[in-house]
């Protein structure tokens, strides 16, 4: 009987009703041990008529075995995975041990679990009840957290319980949570009276309810431990009462009153992670304990034997295990190791052996290393880290121990636990590593700096990677090139915030050791290093040759992902939009096809930035919507949300809070040591001030950006500086900027660069030659994809014509500029063009499109992909949601936009400045 809990039951009933109606719902029940979370979970499962109920409970002893809980939850449906997309099917099959294959990406496993659960709902809604999530293995917990964040319209209910105050459940933060408190006094008294058979003194009852704070487990078990005289008030209650943190000690006292065979049997059961009756019985027999030894514990309702042995409460299990001596635990694990004979349980056998070991033992350590290899093969890197860390503890040879700690740290990092990786790295004595190991240690340290996102984390990475290169270069040139590339990329990202080693120092190392005609890595590095040390013109041919190699279709996928960041950076410096676009599309395609979500996220953001610099803002908005979905899927940190706001897109769109948005990017960049984000924020602010006509402010920001001229990183901002300086009356600064534009655009030679050169020259040219320069700019930019720069060329030409008192001529080009700005969705630039047009004497109305209902970011992303011809399953894979959710949102999109088919979407959709879709 479940007393009280009206509020909690109402919330759970509402969840079941929503799920029964086809929507998905998630609820985390959080509370202290014994507060009634499991009882509520059982109640909701029992009341879920018409729903398929899947259940699993975390087991502390099983937390080190990868995907164990996920396997137990989904086992009824794992034999029927044919309906999943091939990559998802393979990932999930490998993760749960159905097949062998390459270690799967953890996000692909998560998406496969979501797709599988969504497929089950074809036969009716599903309720997943997950108890004690704090003791799930990390891989399963991450998968369930992913599913919880991505369900919407599938008919999936997910109720999870978590003990308050426990660690390693941060992935559940942000999910709907219901705190479970103690029972109200009346209900707590009713529970107490229901479990006390004799006389219960009211004052005693009130005292018990008060000290237990209404905790049902504490009330039930405390009352059972008191005598009739104590309950009736004839004798005083003991002090202190065994509640709260003392409840586990209370259970231990109970256990200690049992006969020795019963205590031994309980310890064996507590040490067997699956509660496998066969293994417990076999281990007990080896230790001379008969099956009947369990009877006393069963009569006391501390355990419930069945196909699996269940403890009354996890506190009972931990009391039994924690109350035993280390010698007793080792004996039990020895017996369980010998009893655990199934091949499929080899990892558990290895863990039992390791737990039983008292001294370093290479045979046991090697067994754990083998188990770690099996875990990695399933993508269970958290388990691999656990196995290897324990193997290191048991390794006699100190150099071998250091190597295993390094491998454990690498596994921890790969599993998404960079803090654990840092702890393991700190335990290594670097002197014990050979140069290759030392280099790997430094590279891993650098990756943890990035992943942890701490204060100025990226700023420390270039020097760390360069130190790794120095270790690698004599023993493994390939690893050395990789370390140098990483140091270079990190320096390009950290820019002026770099600590210890700057890009110039790294560039000099590159030019000393990397040949422009050598490997692809060497060639790419040589290009930007030459630009940094020797000058722009010398670098352009090297960059052009190396980036063409990355853009070429024959380059292997892995090479594309390794080199695309450096190649895109190089293309940006020489205004090569075509090669840059080709590389970005290839990188995003490879990342998508291989399930590399983090690379996909960064490549899509870079592609959005590329589209923004060209002025193709609608395309940039749609890409940023995809980035938003990816950020949601991987549960990003708040600072990384700010970094991914695309300040240049904000500058073009110029919403009312534009400066605030751009400033958040600036602050996040400073905090994380991302100088490139700081620079992008300044570039975005320059665009915004130019659009608003604040030329002095734009000139000041652009000057600050160009003065550092960090490896010619902001070459593309030079034409902005020319425009801002000239319009603010500082022709000297404009002329100086024009000199740099002339040098670099001439060396680049791309139509985009030359068009911007013509536009910049026109602003400073005498009246006799300015018009030819403007016309050349418009003609040249008209042959490129840079519609934003072309629109600005029309605007600047129109402004010049009006100042020349050629109002009639100005009107035509200003109308063109106004139309182009309105078409691309740049309202502040459009307003600037409108004001100029009005100054010629022509009235220019503002275009005010009729909205057909705002769409949410997710609806907008789905609508855009559907418009482009993707099917529901294809959209689901792109956005890491289920096909059911796609269908649900698409129907809402049709209603909001007043259309009836996908074919009509192309006629009604553009992207509004807010990032929401509109007609």
Tab-separated table of C-alpha atoms in Angstrom, residues 424-601:
chain	number	residue	atom	x	y	z
A	424	UNK	CA	44.980	9.437	-13.908
A	425	UNK	CA	47.530	11.561	-15.750
A	426	UNK	CA	48.568	13.172	-12.479
A	427	UNK	CA	49.330	9.701	-11.091
A	428	UNK	CA	51.946	9.033	-13.791
A	429	UNK	CA	55.631	9.681	-13.170
A	430	UNK	CA	56.719	11.035	-16.591
A	431	UNK	CA	60.233	9.683	-16.075
A	432	UNK	CA	58.858	6.159	-16.435
A	433	UNK	CA	57.530	6.804	-19.961
A	434	UNK	CA	59.528	6.500	-23.150
A	435	UNK	CA	59.413	9.443	-25.604
A	436	UNK	CA	56.333	8.063	-27.352
A	437	UNK	CA	54.513	7.621	-24.059
A	438	UNK	CA	55.584	11.047	-22.889
A	439	UNK	CA	54.331	12.598	-26.107
A	440	UNK	CA	51.016	10.780	-25.802
A	441	UNK	CA	50.725	11.952	-22.188
A	442	UNK	CA	51.212	15.564	-23.230
A	443	UNK	CA	48.737	15.296	-26.121
A	444	UNK	CA	46.144	13.789	-23.806
A	445	UNK	CA	46.776	16.544	-21.274
A	446	UNK	CA	46.139	19.090	-24.013
A	447	UNK	CA	42.856	17.431	-24.973
A	448	UNK	CA	41.668	17.479	-21.364
A	449	UNK	CA	42.425	21.219	-21.181
A	450	UNK	CA	40.071	21.712	-24.118
A	451	UNK	CA	37.367	19.329	-22.922
A	452	UNK	CA	37.182	20.697	-19.388
A	453	UNK	CA	36.672	24.209	-20.729
A	454	UNK	CA	38.222	25.771	-17.662
A	455	UNK	CA	39.630	29.258	-17.314
A	456	UNK	CA	41.818	29.939	-20.363
A	457	UNK	CA	41.955	26.188	-21.022
A	458	UNK	CA	42.689	26.530	-24.740
A	459	UNK	CA	45.485	29.011	-24.052
A	460	UNK	CA	47.655	26.256	-22.552
A	461	UNK	CA	47.188	23.805	-25.407
A	462	UNK	CA	49.684	25.085	-28.049
A	463	UNK	CA	52.704	24.891	-25.728
A	464	UNK	CA	51.646	21.450	-24.485
A	465	UNK	CA	51.255	20.077	-28.021
A	466	UNK	CA	54.561	21.594	-29.098
A	467	UNK	CA	56.265	19.841	-26.172
A	468	UNK	CA	54.648	16.598	-27.369
A	469	UNK	CA	56.044	17.230	-30.849
A	470	UNK	CA	59.547	17.560	-29.405
A	471	UNK	CA	59.129	14.141	-27.753
A	472	UNK	CA	57.749	12.493	-30.904
A	473	UNK	CA	59.922	13.967	-33.636
A	474	UNK	CA	62.925	11.649	-33.236
A	475	UNK	CA	60.990	8.415	-32.627
A	476	UNK	CA	57.745	8.700	-34.620
A	477	UNK	CA	57.562	11.347	-37.369
A	478	UNK	CA	53.879	10.644	-38.043
A	479	UNK	CA	52.922	11.300	-34.423
A	480	UNK	CA	55.179	14.331	-34.486
A	481	UNK	CA	53.339	15.794	-37.471
A	482	UNK	CA	50.029	15.209	-35.717
A	483	UNK	CA	51.255	16.966	-32.568
A	484	UNK	CA	52.593	19.895	-34.576
A	485	UNK	CA	49.296	20.178	-36.438
A	486	UNK	CA	47.446	20.149	-33.113
A	487	UNK	CA	49.760	22.836	-31.705
A	488	UNK	CA	49.231	24.934	-34.814
A	489	UNK	CA	45.433	24.557	-34.804
A	490	UNK	CA	45.311	25.359	-31.090
A	491	UNK	CA	47.432	28.481	-31.592
A	492	UNK	CA	45.120	29.584	-34.399
A	493	UNK	CA	42.172	29.066	-32.063
A	494	UNK	CA	43.690	30.668	-28.959
A	495	UNK	CA	45.302	33.480	-30.989
A	496	UNK	CA	46.637	36.288	-28.791
A	497	UNK	CA	45.473	34.525	-25.607
A	498	UNK	CA	48.022	31.749	-26.094
A	499	UNK	CA	50.222	31.148	-23.045
A	500	UNK	CA	53.844	30.050	-23.227
A	501	UNK	CA	54.198	29.498	-26.958
A	502	UNK	CA	52.732	31.645	-29.714
A	503	UNK	CA	51.976	31.011	-33.356
A	504	UNK	CA	55.176	32.680	-34.525
A	505	UNK	CA	57.346	30.326	-32.453
A	506	UNK	CA	55.395	27.322	-33.709
A	507	UNK	CA	55.612	28.634	-37.267
A	508	UNK	CA	59.388	28.897	-37.007
A	509	UNK	CA	59.530	25.269	-35.864
A	510	UNK	CA	57.353	24.328	-38.812
A	511	UNK	CA	59.565	26.133	-41.321
A	512	UNK	CA	62.637	24.464	-39.842
A	513	UNK	CA	61.208	20.950	-40.117
A	514	UNK	CA	58.230	20.857	-42.526
A	515	UNK	CA	58.627	20.796	-46.287
A	516	UNK	CA	55.932	22.601	-48.364
A	517	UNK	CA	56.028	19.747	-50.838
A	518	UNK	CA	56.031	17.002	-48.230
A	519	UNK	CA	53.097	15.323	-46.536
A	520	UNK	CA	49.704	17.012	-46.545
A	521	UNK	CA	50.188	18.022	-42.911
A	522	UNK	CA	53.581	19.571	-43.633
A	523	UNK	CA	52.277	21.388	-46.688
A	524	UNK	CA	49.302	22.901	-44.855
A	525	UNK	CA	51.437	23.961	-41.924
A	526	UNK	CA	54.073	25.424	-44.198
A	527	UNK	CA	51.471	27.635	-45.882
A	528	UNK	CA	50.202	29.427	-42.779
A	529	UNK	CA	53.653	29.382	-41.169
A	530	UNK	CA	55.048	31.144	-44.232
A	531	UNK	CA	52.260	33.725	-44.020
A	532	UNK	CA	53.044	34.273	-40.339
A	533	UNK	CA	56.823	34.606	-40.657
A	534	UNK	CA	57.659	35.596	-44.240
A	535	UNK	CA	54.635	37.381	-45.623
A	536	UNK	CA	51.334	37.059	-47.427
A	537	UNK	CA	52.446	36.798	-51.059
A	538	UNK	CA	54.968	34.027	-50.384
A	539	UNK	CA	52.323	31.960	-48.635
A	540	UNK	CA	49.481	32.067	-51.168
A	541	UNK	CA	50.869	29.511	-53.692
A	542	UNK	CA	51.689	27.048	-50.891
A	543	UNK	CA	48.236	27.437	-49.370
A	544	UNK	CA	46.523	27.073	-52.704
A	545	UNK	CA	48.327	23.790	-53.481
A	546	UNK	CA	47.770	22.271	-50.041
A	547	UNK	CA	44.095	23.198	-49.712
A	548	UNK	CA	43.424	21.833	-53.197
A	549	UNK	CA	44.720	18.467	-51.921
A	550	UNK	CA	42.201	18.539	-49.062
A	551	UNK	CA	39.361	19.501	-51.389
A	552	UNK	CA	40.234	16.737	-53.851
A	553	UNK	CA	37.746	13.876	-53.811
A	554	UNK	CA	40.376	11.131	-53.526
A	555	UNK	CA	41.578	12.134	-50.057
A	556	UNK	CA	40.565	9.449	-47.488
A	557	UNK	CA	37.808	10.385	-45.074
A	558	UNK	CA	40.059	10.235	-42.009
A	559	UNK	CA	42.513	12.633	-43.647
A	560	UNK	CA	39.698	15.080	-44.388
A	561	UNK	CA	38.615	15.161	-40.748
A	562	UNK	CA	42.202	15.541	-39.554
A	563	UNK	CA	43.062	18.455	-41.821
A	564	UNK	CA	39.864	20.343	-42.597
A	565	UNK	CA	40.201	22.931	-39.802
A	566	UNK	CA	43.670	24.025	-40.878
A	567	UNK	CA	42.685	23.973	-44.545
A	568	UNK	CA	39.561	26.079	-43.967
A	569	UNK	CA	41.584	28.555	-41.901
A	570	UNK	CA	44.080	28.870	-44.742
A	571	UNK	CA	41.343	29.353	-47.352
A	572	UNK	CA	39.780	32.107	-45.284
A	573	UNK	CA	43.049	34.036	-45.205
A	574	UNK	CA	43.303	34.113	-48.990
A	575	UNK	CA	39.607	34.781	-49.771
A	576	UNK	CA	39.215	31.373	-51.446
A	577	UNK	CA	35.514	30.809	-50.874
A	578	UNK	CA	35.095	28.015	-53.404
A	579	UNK	CA	37.769	25.701	-52.002
A	580	UNK	CA	36.659	26.507	-48.459
A	581	UNK	CA	33.075	25.572	-49.253
A	582	UNK	CA	34.110	22.324	-50.914
A	583	UNK	CA	36.226	21.291	-47.912
A	584	UNK	CA	33.513	22.156	-45.392
A	585	UNK	CA	30.820	20.218	-47.233
A	586	UNK	CA	33.129	17.216	-47.496
A	587	UNK	CA	34.055	17.369	-43.787
A	588	UNK	CA	30.433	17.685	-42.683
A	589	UNK	CA	29.426	14.809	-44.941
A	590	UNK	CA	32.146	12.528	-43.600
A	591	UNK	CA	31.362	13.443	-39.989
A	592	UNK	CA	27.667	12.775	-40.556
A	593	UNK	CA	28.227	9.446	-42.257
A	594	UNK	CA	30.595	8.218	-39.546
A	595	UNK	CA	28.539	9.502	-36.607
A	596	UNK	CA	31.322	11.828	-35.400
A	597	UNK	CA	28.968	14.315	-33.743
A	598	UNK	CA	31.518	16.651	-32.250
A	599	UNK	CA	33.306	17.085	-35.574
A	600	UNK	CA	29.938	17.446	-37.304
A	601	UNK	CA	29.003	20.176	-34.850
